mmCIF file of C-alpha atoms in Angstrom:
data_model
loop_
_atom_site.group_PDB
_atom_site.id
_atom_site.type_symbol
_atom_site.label_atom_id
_atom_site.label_comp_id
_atom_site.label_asym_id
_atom_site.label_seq_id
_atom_site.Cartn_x
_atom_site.Cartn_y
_atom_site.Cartn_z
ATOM 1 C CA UNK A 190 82.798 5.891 9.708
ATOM 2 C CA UNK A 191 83.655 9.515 10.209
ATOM 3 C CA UNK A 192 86.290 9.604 13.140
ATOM 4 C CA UNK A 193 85.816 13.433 13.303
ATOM 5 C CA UNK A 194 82.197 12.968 14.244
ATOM 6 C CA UNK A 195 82.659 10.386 16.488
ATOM 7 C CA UNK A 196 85.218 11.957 18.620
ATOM 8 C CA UNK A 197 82.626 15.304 18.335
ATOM 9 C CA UNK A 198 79.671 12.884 19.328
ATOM 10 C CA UNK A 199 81.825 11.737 22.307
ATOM 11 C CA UNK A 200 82.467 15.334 23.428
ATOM 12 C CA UNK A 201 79.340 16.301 23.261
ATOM 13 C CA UNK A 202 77.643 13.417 25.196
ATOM 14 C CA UNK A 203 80.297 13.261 27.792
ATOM 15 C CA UNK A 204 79.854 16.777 28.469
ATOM 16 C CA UNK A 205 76.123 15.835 29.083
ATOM 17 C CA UNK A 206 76.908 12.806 31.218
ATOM 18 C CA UNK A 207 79.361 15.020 33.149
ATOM 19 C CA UNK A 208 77.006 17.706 33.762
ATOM 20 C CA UNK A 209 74.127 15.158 34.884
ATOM 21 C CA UNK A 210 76.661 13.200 37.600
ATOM 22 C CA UNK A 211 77.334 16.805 39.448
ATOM 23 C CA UNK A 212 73.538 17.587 39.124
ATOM 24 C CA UNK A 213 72.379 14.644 40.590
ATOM 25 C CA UNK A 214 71.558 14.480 44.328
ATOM 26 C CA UNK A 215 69.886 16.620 46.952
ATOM 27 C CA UNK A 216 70.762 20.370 45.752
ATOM 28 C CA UNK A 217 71.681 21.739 49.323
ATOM 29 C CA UNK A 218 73.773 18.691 50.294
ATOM 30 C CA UNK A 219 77.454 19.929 49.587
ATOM 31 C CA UNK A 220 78.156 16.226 50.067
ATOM 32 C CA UNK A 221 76.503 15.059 47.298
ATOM 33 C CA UNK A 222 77.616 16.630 44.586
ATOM 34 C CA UNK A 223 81.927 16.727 43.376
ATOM 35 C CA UNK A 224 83.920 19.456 43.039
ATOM 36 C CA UNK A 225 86.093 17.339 40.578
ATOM 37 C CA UNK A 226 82.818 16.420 38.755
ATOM 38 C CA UNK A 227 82.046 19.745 37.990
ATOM 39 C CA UNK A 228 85.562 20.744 37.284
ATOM 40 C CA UNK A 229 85.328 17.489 34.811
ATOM 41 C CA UNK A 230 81.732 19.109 33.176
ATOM 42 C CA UNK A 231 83.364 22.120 32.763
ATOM 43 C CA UNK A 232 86.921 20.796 30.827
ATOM 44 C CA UNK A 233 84.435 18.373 28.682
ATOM 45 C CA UNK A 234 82.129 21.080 27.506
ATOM 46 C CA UNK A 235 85.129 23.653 27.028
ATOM 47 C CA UNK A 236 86.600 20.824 24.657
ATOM 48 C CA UNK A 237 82.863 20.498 22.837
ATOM 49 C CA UNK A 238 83.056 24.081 22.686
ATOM 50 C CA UNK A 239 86.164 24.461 20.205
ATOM 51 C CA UNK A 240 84.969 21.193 18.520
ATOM 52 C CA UNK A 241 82.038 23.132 17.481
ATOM 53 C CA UNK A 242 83.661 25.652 16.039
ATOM 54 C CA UNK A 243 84.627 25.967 12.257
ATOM 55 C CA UNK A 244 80.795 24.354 11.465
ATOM 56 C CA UNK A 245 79.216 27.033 9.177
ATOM 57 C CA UNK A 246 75.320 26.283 8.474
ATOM 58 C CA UNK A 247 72.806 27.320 10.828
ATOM 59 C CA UNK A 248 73.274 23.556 12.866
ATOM 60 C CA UNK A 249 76.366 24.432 13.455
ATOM 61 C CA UNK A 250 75.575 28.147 15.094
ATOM 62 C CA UNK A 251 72.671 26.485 17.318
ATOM 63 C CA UNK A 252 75.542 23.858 18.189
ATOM 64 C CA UNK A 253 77.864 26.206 19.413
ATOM 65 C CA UNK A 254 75.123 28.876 21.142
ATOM 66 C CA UNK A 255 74.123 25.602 23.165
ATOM 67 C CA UNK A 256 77.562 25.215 24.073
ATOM 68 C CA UNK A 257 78.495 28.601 25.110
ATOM 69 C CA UNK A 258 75.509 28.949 27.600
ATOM 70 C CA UNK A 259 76.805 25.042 29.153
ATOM 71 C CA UNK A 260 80.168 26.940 29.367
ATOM 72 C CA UNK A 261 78.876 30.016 30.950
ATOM 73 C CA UNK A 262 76.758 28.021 33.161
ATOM 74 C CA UNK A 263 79.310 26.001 34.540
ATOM 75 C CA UNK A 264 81.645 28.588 34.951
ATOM 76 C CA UNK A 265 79.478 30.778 37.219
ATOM 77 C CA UNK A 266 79.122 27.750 39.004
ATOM 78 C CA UNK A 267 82.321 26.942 39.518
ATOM 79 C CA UNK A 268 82.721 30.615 40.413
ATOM 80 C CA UNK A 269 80.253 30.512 43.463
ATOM 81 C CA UNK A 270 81.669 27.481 44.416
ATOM 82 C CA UNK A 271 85.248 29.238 44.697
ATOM 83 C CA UNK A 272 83.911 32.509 46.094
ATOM 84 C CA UNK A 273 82.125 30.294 48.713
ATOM 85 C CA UNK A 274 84.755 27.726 49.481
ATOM 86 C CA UNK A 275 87.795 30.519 49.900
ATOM 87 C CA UNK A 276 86.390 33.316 50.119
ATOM 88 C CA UNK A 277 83.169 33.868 52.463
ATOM 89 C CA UNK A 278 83.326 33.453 55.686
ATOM 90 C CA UNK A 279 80.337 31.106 55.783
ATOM 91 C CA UNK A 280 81.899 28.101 53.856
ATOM 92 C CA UNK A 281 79.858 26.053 51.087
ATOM 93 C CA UNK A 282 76.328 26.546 53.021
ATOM 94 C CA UNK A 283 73.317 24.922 51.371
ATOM 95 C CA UNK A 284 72.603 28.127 49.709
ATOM 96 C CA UNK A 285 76.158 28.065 47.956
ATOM 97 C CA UNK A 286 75.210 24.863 46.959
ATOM 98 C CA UNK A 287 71.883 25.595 45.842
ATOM 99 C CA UNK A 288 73.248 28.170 43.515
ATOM 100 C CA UNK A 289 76.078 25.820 42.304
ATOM 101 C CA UNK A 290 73.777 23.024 41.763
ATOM 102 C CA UNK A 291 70.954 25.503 39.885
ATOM 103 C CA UNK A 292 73.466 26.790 37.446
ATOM 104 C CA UNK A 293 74.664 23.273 36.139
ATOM 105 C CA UNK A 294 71.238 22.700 35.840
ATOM 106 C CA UNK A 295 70.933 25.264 33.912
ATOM 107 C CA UNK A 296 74.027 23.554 32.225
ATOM 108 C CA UNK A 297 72.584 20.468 31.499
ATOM 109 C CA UNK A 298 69.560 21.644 29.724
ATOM 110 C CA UNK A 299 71.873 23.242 27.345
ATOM 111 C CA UNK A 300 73.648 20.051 27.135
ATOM 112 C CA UNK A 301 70.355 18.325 26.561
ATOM 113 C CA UNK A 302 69.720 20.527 23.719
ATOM 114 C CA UNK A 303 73.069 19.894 21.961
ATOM 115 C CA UNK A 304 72.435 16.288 22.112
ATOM 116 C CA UNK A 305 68.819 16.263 20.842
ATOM 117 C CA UNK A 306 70.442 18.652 17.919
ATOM 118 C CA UNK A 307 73.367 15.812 17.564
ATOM 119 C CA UNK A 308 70.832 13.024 17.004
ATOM 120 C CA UNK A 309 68.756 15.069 14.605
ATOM 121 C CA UNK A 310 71.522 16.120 12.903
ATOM 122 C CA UNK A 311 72.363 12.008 12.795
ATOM 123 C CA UNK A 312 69.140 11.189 11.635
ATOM 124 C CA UNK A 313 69.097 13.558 8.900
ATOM 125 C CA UNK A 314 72.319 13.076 7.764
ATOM 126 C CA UNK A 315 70.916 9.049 6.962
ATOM 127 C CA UNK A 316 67.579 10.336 5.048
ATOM 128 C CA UNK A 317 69.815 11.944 2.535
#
C-alpha cells in the first residue's frame, strides 16, 4: 500500500464530503448551512490543492485544474459570506445565502470530478 496515495485519496474525498455537508439544505436558509463547514471545505481542498501538485502527466493537470476551480469556488463563497456578514448593512439575507450556497455548488461539482478522475485513475492503475 502506497501511503502517499492514501493520504492524497483522503484529501481529495474529504474535500468532497466537506463541500457536500455545507451544500446540503434549503439554499436561502442561513441556518442550514455552517460557516465552519465551509471554512472546513475550503482548508481540505486548499490541502488537496498542494497535494496535487508535483504530478506531471496529463491526470495530474486535470487533477489540479479540478482543484483550483473547488478553491476558487469556495473562496468567492466565503468572500460573499464575509462581505455579507460584516460588511452590508443587510446581514446574511437569503440572497447572500443563495450566492454562498450556489458557488460551493459550483465547488462540489469540481470536487465530483476529481473523485471520478481518482477512481479512474485507481482502476487503471490495477489493469496494468
Amino acid at each position: 500500500m502506497n501511503l502517499e496515495k492514501v493520504i492524497f485519496g483522503f484529501f481529495v474525498l474529504l474535500a468532497a464530503t466537506l463541500n457536500f455537508g455545507f451544500f446540503l439544505g434549503d439554499i436561502a436558509v442561513p441556518a442550514l448551512h455552517n460557516i465552519y463547514e465551509l471554512f472546513g471545505a475550503l482548508v481540505v481542498s486548499l490541502i488537496a490543492t498542494v497535494l496535487k501538485f508535483g504530478d506531471r502527466t496529463q491526470l495530474g493537470a486535470t487533477h489540479l485544474a479540478t482543484s483550483l476551480v473547488a478553491d476558487l469556488q469556495l473562496i468567492c463563497a466565503a468572500l460573499v459570506w464575509g462581505y455579507a456578514a460584516n460588511v452590508s448593512s443587510h446581514g446574511v439575507t437569503s440572497e447572500a445565502m443563495a450566492s454562498v450556497v450556489s458557488l460551493s455548488g459550483g465547488a462540489l461539482l469540481a470536487n465530483l470530478v476529481s473523485v471520478i478522475l481518482l477512481v479512474v485513475e485507481t482502476v487503471s492503475f490495477h489493469r496494468r
